[in-house]
mmCIF file with all atom_site columns, C-alpha atoms in Angstrom:
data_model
loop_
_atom_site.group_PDB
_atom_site.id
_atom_site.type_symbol
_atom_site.label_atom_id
_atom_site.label_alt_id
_atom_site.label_comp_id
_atom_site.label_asym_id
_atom_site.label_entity_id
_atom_site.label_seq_id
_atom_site.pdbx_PDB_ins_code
_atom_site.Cartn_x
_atom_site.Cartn_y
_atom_site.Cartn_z
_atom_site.occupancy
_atom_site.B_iso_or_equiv
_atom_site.pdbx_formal_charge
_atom_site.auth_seq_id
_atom_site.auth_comp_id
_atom_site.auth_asym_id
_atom_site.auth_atom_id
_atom_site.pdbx_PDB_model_num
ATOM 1   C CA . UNK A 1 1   ? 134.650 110.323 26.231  1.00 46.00 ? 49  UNK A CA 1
ATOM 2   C CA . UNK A 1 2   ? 134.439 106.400 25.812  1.00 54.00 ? 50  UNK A CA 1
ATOM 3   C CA . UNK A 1 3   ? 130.876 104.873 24.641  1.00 65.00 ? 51  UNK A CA 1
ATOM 4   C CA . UNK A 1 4   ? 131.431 101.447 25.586  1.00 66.00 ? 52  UNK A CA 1
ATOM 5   C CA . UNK A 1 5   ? 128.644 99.924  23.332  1.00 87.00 ? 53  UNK A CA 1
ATOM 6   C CA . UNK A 1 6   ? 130.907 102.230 20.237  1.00 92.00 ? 54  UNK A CA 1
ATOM 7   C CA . UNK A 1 7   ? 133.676 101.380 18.521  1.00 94.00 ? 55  UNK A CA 1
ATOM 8   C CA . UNK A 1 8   ? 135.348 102.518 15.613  1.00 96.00 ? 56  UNK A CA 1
ATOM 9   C CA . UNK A 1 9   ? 136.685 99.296  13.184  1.00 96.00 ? 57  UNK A CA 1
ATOM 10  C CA . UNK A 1 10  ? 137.692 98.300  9.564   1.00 96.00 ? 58  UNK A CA 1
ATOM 11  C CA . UNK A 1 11  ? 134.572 98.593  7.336   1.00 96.00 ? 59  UNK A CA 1
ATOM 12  C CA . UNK A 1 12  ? 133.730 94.754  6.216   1.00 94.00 ? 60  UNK A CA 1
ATOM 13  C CA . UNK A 1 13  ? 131.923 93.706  3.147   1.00 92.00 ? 61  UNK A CA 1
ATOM 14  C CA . UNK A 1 14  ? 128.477 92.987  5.364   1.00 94.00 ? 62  UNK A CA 1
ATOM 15  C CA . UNK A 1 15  ? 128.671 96.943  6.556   1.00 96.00 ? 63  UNK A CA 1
ATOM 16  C CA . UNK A 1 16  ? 127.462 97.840  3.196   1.00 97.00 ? 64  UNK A CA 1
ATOM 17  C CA . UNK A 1 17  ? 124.153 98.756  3.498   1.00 97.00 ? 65  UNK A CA 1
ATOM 18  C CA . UNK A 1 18  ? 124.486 100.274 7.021   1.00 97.00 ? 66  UNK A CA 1
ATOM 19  C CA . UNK A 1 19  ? 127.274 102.426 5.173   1.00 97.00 ? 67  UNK A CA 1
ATOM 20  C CA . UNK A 1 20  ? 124.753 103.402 2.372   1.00 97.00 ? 68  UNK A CA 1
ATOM 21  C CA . UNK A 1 21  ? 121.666 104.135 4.957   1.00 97.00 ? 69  UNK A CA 1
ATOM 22  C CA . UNK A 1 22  ? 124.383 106.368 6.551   1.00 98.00 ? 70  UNK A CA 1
ATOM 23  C CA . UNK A 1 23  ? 125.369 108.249 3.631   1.00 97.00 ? 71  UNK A CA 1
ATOM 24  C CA . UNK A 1 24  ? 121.600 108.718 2.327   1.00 98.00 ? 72  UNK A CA 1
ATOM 25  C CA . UNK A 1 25  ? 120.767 109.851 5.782   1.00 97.00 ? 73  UNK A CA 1
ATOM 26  C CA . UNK A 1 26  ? 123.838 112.256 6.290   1.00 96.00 ? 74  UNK A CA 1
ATOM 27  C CA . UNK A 1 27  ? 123.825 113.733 3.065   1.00 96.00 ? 75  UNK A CA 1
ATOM 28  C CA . UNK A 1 28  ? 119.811 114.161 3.415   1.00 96.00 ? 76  UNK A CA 1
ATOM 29  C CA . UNK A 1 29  ? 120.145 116.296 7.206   1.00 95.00 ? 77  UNK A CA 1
ATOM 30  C CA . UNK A 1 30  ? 124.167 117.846 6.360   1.00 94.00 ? 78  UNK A CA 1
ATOM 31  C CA . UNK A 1 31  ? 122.866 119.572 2.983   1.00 95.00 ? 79  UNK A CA 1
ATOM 32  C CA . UNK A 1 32  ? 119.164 120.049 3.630   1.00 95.00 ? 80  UNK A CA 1
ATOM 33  C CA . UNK A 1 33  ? 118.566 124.033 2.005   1.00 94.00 ? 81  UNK A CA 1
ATOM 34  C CA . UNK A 1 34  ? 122.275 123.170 0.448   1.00 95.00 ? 82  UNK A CA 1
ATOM 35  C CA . UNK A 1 35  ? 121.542 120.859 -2.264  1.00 96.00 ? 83  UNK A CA 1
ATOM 36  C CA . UNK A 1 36  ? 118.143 120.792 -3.807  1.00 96.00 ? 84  UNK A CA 1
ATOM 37  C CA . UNK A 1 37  ? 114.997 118.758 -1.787  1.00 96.00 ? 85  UNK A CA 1
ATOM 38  C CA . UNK A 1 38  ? 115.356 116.886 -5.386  1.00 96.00 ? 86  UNK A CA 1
ATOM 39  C CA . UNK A 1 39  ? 118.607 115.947 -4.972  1.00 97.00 ? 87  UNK A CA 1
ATOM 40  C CA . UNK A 1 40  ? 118.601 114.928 -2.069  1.00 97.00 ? 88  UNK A CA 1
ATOM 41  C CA . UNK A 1 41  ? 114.766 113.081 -1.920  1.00 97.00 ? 89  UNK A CA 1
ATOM 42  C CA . UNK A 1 42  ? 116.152 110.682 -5.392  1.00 96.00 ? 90  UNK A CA 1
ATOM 43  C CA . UNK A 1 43  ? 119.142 109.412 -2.880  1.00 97.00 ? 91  UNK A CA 1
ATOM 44  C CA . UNK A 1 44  ? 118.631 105.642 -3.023  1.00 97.00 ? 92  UNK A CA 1
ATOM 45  C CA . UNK A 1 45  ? 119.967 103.664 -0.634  1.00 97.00 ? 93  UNK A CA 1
ATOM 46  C CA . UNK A 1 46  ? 119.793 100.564 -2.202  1.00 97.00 ? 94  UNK A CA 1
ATOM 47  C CA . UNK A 1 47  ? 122.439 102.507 -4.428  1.00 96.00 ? 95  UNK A CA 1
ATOM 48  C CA . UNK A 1 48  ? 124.836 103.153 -1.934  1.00 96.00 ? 96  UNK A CA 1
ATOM 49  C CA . UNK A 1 49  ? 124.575 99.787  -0.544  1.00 97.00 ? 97  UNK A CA 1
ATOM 50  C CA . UNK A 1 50  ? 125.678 98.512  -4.467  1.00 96.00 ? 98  UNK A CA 1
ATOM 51  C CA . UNK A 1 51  ? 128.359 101.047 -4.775  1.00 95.00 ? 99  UNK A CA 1
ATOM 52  C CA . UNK A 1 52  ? 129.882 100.160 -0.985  1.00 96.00 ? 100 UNK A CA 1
ATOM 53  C CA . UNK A 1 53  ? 129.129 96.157  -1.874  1.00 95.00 ? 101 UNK A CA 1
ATOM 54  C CA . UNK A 1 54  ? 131.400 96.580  -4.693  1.00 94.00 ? 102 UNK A CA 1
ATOM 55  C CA . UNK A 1 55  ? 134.170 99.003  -3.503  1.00 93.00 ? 103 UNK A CA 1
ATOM 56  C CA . UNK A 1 56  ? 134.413 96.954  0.282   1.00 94.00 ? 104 UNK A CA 1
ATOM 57  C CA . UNK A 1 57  ? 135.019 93.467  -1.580  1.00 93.00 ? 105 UNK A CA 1
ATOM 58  C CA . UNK A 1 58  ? 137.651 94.978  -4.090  1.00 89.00 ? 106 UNK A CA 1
ATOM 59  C CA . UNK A 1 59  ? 140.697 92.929  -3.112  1.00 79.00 ? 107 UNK A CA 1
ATOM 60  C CA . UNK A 1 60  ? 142.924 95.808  -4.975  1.00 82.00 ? 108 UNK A CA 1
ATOM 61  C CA . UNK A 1 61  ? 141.122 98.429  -3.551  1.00 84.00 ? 109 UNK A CA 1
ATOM 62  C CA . UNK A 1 62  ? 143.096 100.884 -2.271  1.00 90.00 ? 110 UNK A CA 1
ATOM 63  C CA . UNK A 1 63  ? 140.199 103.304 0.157   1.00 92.00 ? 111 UNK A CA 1
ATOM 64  C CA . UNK A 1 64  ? 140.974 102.464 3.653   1.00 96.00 ? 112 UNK A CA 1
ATOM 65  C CA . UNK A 1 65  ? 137.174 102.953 5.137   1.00 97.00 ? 113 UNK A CA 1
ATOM 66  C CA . UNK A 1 66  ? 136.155 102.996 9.062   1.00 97.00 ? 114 UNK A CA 1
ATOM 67  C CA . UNK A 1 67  ? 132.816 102.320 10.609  1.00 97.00 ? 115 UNK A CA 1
ATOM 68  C CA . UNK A 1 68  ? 131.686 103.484 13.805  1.00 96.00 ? 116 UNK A CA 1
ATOM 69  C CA . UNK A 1 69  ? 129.826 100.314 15.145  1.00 94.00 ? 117 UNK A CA 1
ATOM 70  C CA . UNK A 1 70  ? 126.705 100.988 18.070  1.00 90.00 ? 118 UNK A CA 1
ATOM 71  C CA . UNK A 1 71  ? 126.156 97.799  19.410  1.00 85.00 ? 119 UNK A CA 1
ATOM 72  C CA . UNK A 1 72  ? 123.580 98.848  21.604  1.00 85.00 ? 120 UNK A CA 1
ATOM 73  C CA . UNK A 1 73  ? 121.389 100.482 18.845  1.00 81.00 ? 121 UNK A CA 1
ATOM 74  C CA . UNK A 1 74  ? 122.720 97.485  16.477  1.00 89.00 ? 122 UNK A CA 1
ATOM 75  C CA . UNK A 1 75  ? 123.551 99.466  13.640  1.00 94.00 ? 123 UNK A CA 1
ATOM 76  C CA . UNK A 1 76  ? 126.144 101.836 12.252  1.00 97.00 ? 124 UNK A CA 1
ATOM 77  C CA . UNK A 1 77  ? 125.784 105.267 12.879  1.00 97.00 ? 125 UNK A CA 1
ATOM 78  C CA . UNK A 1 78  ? 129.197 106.728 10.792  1.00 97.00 ? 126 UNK A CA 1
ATOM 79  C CA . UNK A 1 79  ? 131.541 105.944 8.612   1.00 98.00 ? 127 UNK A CA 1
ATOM 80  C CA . UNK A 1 80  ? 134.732 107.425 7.104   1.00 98.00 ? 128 UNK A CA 1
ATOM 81  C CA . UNK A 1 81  ? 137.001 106.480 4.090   1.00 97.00 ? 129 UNK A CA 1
ATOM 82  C CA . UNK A 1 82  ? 140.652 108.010 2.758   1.00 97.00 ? 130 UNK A CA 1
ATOM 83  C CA . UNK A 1 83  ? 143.155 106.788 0.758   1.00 96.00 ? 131 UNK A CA 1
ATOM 84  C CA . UNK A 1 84  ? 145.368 107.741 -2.217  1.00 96.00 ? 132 UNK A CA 1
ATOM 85  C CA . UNK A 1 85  ? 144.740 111.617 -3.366  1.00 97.00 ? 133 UNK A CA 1
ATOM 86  C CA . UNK A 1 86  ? 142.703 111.544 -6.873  1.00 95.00 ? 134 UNK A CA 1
ATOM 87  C CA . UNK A 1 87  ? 143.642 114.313 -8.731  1.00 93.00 ? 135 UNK A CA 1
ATOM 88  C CA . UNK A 1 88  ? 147.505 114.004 -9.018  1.00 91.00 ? 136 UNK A CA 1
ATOM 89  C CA . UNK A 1 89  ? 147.964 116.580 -6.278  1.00 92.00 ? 137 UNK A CA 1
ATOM 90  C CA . UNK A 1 90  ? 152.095 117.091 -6.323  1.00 92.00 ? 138 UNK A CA 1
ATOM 91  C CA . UNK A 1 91  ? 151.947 117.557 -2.570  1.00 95.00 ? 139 UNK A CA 1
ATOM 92  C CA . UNK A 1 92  ? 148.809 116.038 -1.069  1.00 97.00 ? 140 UNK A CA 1
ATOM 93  C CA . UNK A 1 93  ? 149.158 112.217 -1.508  1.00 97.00 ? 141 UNK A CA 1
ATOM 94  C CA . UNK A 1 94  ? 146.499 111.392 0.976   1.00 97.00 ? 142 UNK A CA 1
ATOM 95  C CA . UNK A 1 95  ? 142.716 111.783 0.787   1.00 98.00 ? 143 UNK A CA 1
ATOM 96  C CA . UNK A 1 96  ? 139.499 111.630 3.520   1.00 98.00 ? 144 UNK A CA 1
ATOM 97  C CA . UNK A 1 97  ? 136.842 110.884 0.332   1.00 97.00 ? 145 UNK A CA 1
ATOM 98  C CA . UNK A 1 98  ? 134.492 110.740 2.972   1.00 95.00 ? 146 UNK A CA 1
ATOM 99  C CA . UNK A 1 99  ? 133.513 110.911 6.884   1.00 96.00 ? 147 UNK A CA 1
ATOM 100 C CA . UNK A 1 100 ? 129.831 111.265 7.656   1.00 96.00 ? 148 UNK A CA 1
ATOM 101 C CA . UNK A 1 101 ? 127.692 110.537 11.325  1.00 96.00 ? 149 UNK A CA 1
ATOM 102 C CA . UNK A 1 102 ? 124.038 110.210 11.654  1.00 96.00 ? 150 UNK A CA 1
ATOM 103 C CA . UNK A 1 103 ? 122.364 113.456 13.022  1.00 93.00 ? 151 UNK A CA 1
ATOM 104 C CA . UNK A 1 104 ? 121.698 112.436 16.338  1.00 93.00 ? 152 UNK A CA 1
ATOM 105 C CA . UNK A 1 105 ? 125.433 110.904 17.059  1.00 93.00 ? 153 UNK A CA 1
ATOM 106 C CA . UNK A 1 106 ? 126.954 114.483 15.882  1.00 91.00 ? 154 UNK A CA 1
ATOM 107 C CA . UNK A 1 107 ? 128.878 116.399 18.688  1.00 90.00 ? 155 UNK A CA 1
ATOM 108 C CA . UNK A 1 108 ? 129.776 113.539 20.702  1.00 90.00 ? 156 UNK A CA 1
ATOM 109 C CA . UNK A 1 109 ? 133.681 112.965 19.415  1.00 92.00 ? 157 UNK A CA 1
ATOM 110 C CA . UNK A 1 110 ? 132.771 110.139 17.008  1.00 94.00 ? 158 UNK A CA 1
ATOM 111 C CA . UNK A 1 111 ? 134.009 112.462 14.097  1.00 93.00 ? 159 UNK A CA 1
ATOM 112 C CA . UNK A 1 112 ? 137.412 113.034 15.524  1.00 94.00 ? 160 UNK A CA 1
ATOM 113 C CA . UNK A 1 113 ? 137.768 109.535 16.153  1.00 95.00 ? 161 UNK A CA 1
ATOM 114 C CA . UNK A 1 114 ? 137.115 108.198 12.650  1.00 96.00 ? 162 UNK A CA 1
ATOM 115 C CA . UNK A 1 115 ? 139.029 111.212 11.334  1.00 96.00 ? 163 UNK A CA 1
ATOM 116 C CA . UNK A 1 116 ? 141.826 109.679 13.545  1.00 96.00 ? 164 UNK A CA 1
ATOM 117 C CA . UNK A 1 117 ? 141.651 105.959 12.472  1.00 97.00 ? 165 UNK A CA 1
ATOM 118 C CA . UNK A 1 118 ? 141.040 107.640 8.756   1.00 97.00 ? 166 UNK A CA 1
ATOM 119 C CA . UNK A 1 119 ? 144.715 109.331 9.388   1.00 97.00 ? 167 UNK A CA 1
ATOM 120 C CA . UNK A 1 120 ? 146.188 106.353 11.164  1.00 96.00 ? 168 UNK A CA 1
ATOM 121 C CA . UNK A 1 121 ? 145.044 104.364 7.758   1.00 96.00 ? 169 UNK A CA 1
ATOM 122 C CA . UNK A 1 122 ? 146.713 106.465 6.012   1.00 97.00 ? 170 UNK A CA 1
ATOM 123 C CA . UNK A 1 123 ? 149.965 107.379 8.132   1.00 96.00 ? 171 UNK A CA 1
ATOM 124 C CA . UNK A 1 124 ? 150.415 102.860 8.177   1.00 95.00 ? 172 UNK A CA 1
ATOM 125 C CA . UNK A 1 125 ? 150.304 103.090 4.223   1.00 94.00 ? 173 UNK A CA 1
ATOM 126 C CA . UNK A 1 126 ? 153.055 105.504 3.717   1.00 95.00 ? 174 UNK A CA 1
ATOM 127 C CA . UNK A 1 127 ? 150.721 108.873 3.507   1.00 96.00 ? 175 UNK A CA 1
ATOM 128 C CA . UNK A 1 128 ? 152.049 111.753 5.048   1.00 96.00 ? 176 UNK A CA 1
ATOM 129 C CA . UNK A 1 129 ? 150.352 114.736 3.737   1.00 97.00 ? 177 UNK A CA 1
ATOM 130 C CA . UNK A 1 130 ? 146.285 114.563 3.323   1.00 98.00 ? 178 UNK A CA 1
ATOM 131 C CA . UNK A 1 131 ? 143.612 116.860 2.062   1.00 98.00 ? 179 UNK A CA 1
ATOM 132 C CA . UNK A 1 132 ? 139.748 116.713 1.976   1.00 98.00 ? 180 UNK A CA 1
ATOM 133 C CA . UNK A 1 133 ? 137.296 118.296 -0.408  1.00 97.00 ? 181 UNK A CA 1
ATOM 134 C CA . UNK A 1 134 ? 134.627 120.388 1.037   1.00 97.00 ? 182 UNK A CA 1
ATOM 135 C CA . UNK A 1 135 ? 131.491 122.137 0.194   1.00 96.00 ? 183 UNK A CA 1
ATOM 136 C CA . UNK A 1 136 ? 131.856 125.508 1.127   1.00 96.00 ? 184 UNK A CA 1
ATOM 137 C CA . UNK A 1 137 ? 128.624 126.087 2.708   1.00 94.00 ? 185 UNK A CA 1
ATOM 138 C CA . UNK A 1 138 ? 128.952 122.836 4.638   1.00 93.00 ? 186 UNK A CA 1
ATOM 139 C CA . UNK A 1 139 ? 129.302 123.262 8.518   1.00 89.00 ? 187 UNK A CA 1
ATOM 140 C CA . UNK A 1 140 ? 132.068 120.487 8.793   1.00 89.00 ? 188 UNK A CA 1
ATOM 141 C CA . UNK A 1 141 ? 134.390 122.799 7.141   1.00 93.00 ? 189 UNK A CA 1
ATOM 142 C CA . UNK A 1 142 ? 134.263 124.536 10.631  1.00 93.00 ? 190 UNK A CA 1
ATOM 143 C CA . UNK A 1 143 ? 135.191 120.964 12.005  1.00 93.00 ? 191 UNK A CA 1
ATOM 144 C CA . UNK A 1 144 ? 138.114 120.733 9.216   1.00 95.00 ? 192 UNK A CA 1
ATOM 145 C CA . UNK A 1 145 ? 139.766 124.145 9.933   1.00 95.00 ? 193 UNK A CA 1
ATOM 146 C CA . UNK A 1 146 ? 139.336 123.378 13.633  1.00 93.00 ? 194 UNK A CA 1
ATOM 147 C CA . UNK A 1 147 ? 141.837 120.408 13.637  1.00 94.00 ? 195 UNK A CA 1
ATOM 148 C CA . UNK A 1 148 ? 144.036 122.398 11.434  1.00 94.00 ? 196 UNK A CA 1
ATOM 149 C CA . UNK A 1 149 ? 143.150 121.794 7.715   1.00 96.00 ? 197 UNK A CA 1
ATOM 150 C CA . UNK A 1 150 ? 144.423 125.246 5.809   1.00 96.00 ? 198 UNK A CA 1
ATOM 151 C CA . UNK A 1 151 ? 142.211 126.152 2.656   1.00 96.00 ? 199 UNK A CA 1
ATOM 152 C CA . UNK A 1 152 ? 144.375 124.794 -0.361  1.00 96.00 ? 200 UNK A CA 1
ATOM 153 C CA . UNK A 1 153 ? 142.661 125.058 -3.278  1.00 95.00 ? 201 UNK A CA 1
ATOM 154 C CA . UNK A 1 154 ? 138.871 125.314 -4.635  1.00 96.00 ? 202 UNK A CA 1
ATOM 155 C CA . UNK A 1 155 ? 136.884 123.857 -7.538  1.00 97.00 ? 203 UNK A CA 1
ATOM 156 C CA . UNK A 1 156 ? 133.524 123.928 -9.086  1.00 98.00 ? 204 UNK A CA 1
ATOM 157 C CA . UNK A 1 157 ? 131.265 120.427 -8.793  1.00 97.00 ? 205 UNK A CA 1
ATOM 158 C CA . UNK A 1 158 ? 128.375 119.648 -9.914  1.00 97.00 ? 206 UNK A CA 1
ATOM 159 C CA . UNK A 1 159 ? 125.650 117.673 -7.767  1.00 96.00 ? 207 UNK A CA 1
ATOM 160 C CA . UNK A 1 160 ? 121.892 117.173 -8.794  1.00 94.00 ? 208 UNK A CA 1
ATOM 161 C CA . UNK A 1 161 ? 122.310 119.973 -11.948 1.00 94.00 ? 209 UNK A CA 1
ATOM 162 C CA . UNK A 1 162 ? 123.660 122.766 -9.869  1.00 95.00 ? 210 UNK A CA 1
ATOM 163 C CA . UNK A 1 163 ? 126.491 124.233 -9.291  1.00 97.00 ? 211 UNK A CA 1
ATOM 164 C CA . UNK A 1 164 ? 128.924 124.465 -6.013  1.00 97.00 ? 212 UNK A CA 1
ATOM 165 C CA . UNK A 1 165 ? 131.914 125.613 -4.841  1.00 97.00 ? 213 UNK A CA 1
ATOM 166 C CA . UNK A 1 166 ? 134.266 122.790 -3.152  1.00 97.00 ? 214 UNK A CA 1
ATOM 167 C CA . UNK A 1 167 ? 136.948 123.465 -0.942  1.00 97.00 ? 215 UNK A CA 1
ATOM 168 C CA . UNK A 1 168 ? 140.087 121.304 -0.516  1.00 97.00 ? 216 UNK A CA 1
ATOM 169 C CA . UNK A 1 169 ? 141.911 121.868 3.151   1.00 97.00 ? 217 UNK A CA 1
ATOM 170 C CA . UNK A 1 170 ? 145.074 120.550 3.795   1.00 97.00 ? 218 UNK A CA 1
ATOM 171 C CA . UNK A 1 171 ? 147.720 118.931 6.342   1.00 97.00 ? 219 UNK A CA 1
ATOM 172 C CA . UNK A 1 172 ? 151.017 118.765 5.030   1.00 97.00 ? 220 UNK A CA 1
ATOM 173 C CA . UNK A 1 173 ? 152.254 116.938 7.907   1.00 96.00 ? 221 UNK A CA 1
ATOM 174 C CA . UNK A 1 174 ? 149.577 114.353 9.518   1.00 96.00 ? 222 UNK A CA 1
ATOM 175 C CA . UNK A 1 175 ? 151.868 113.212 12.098  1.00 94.00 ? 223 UNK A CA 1
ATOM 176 C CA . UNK A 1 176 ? 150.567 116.844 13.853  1.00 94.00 ? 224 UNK A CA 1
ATOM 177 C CA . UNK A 1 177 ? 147.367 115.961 13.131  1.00 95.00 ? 225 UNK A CA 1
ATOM 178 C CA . UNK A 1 178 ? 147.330 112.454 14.358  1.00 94.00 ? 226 UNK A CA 1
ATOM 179 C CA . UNK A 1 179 ? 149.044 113.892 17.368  1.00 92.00 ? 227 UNK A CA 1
ATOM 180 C CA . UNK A 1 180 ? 146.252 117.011 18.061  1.00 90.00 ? 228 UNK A CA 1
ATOM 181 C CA . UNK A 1 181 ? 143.268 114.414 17.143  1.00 91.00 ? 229 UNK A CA 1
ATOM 182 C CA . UNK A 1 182 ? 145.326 111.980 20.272  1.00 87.00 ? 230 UNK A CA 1
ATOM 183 C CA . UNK A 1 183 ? 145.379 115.258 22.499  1.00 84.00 ? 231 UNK A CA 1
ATOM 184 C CA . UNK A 1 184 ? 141.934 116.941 21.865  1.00 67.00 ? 232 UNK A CA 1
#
């Protein structure tokens, strides 16, 4: 389904805050009885906005990050960013760092198509293979698995003083995926 008012483009340095107030907002209705209410009431915007300021005008950056643009509602409402895998991974050379949607723009295909211009990023810089780290109690693992990601590996991580188990899933060959995110 095509939104004609939404499109899906190249983050820019002027998307920062909209980024941040995204990825307070997501993180605040994704992990709600997840993460702690403490956690998740001391995320600070204005943070985010500083951190995506910074990364989005890195000329040797090497994240590839998508924005999906509502011109109607004159804001962004998702973003998602990949690039080079960041643990040394022997096979996984590719990484989605990131993807997140506003609550109320959830379930409408906007996450399958920045997932797709996340792989096309990556596929146009060389990156065949891609994985994604995952809470394990987070319902977009559900999406993940969906559109073929196989569990890979796990790892303890730490957010807010606690303790959680993260998932990596895996394509070893995003050419499929690119190909079943074109066809779903």
């Amino acid at each position: 389904m095509t939104q004609p008012d939404i499109q899906v483009r190249p983050a820019r340095p002027g998307d920062a805050t909209g980024i941040a107030q995204v990825h307070v907002d997501s993180w605040r209705t994704t992990y709600k009885g997840i993460v702690s209410d403490a956690t998740l009431a001391a995320l600070s915007v204005e943070a985010r906005a500083d951190f995506w300021g910074r990364t989005l005008a890195e000329p040797d950056n090497d994240a590839l990050t998508y924005v999906v643009d509502d011109a109607s509602a004159k804001k962004i409402v998702g973003f998602a960013s990949a690039g080079p895998e960041r643990e040394n991974n022997p096979e996984f050379r590719g990484e989605l760092y990131a993807i997140y949607l506003l609550e109320e723009h959830q379930g409408q295909g906007l996450g399958k198509r920045l997932t797709a211009a996340a792989v096309d990023g990556l596929r146009s810089t060389g990156y065949g293979t891609m994985l994604v780290w995952v809470l394990a109690d987070n319902p977009a693992r559900r999406y993940y698995q969906a559109i073929g990601g196989a569990e890979i590996g796990s790892k303890p991580v730490e957010i807010g003083g606690d303790t959680f188990e993260e998932i990596a899933l895996g394509w070893r060959d995003i050419e499929t995926l690119a190909a079943r995110l074109r066809a779903r």
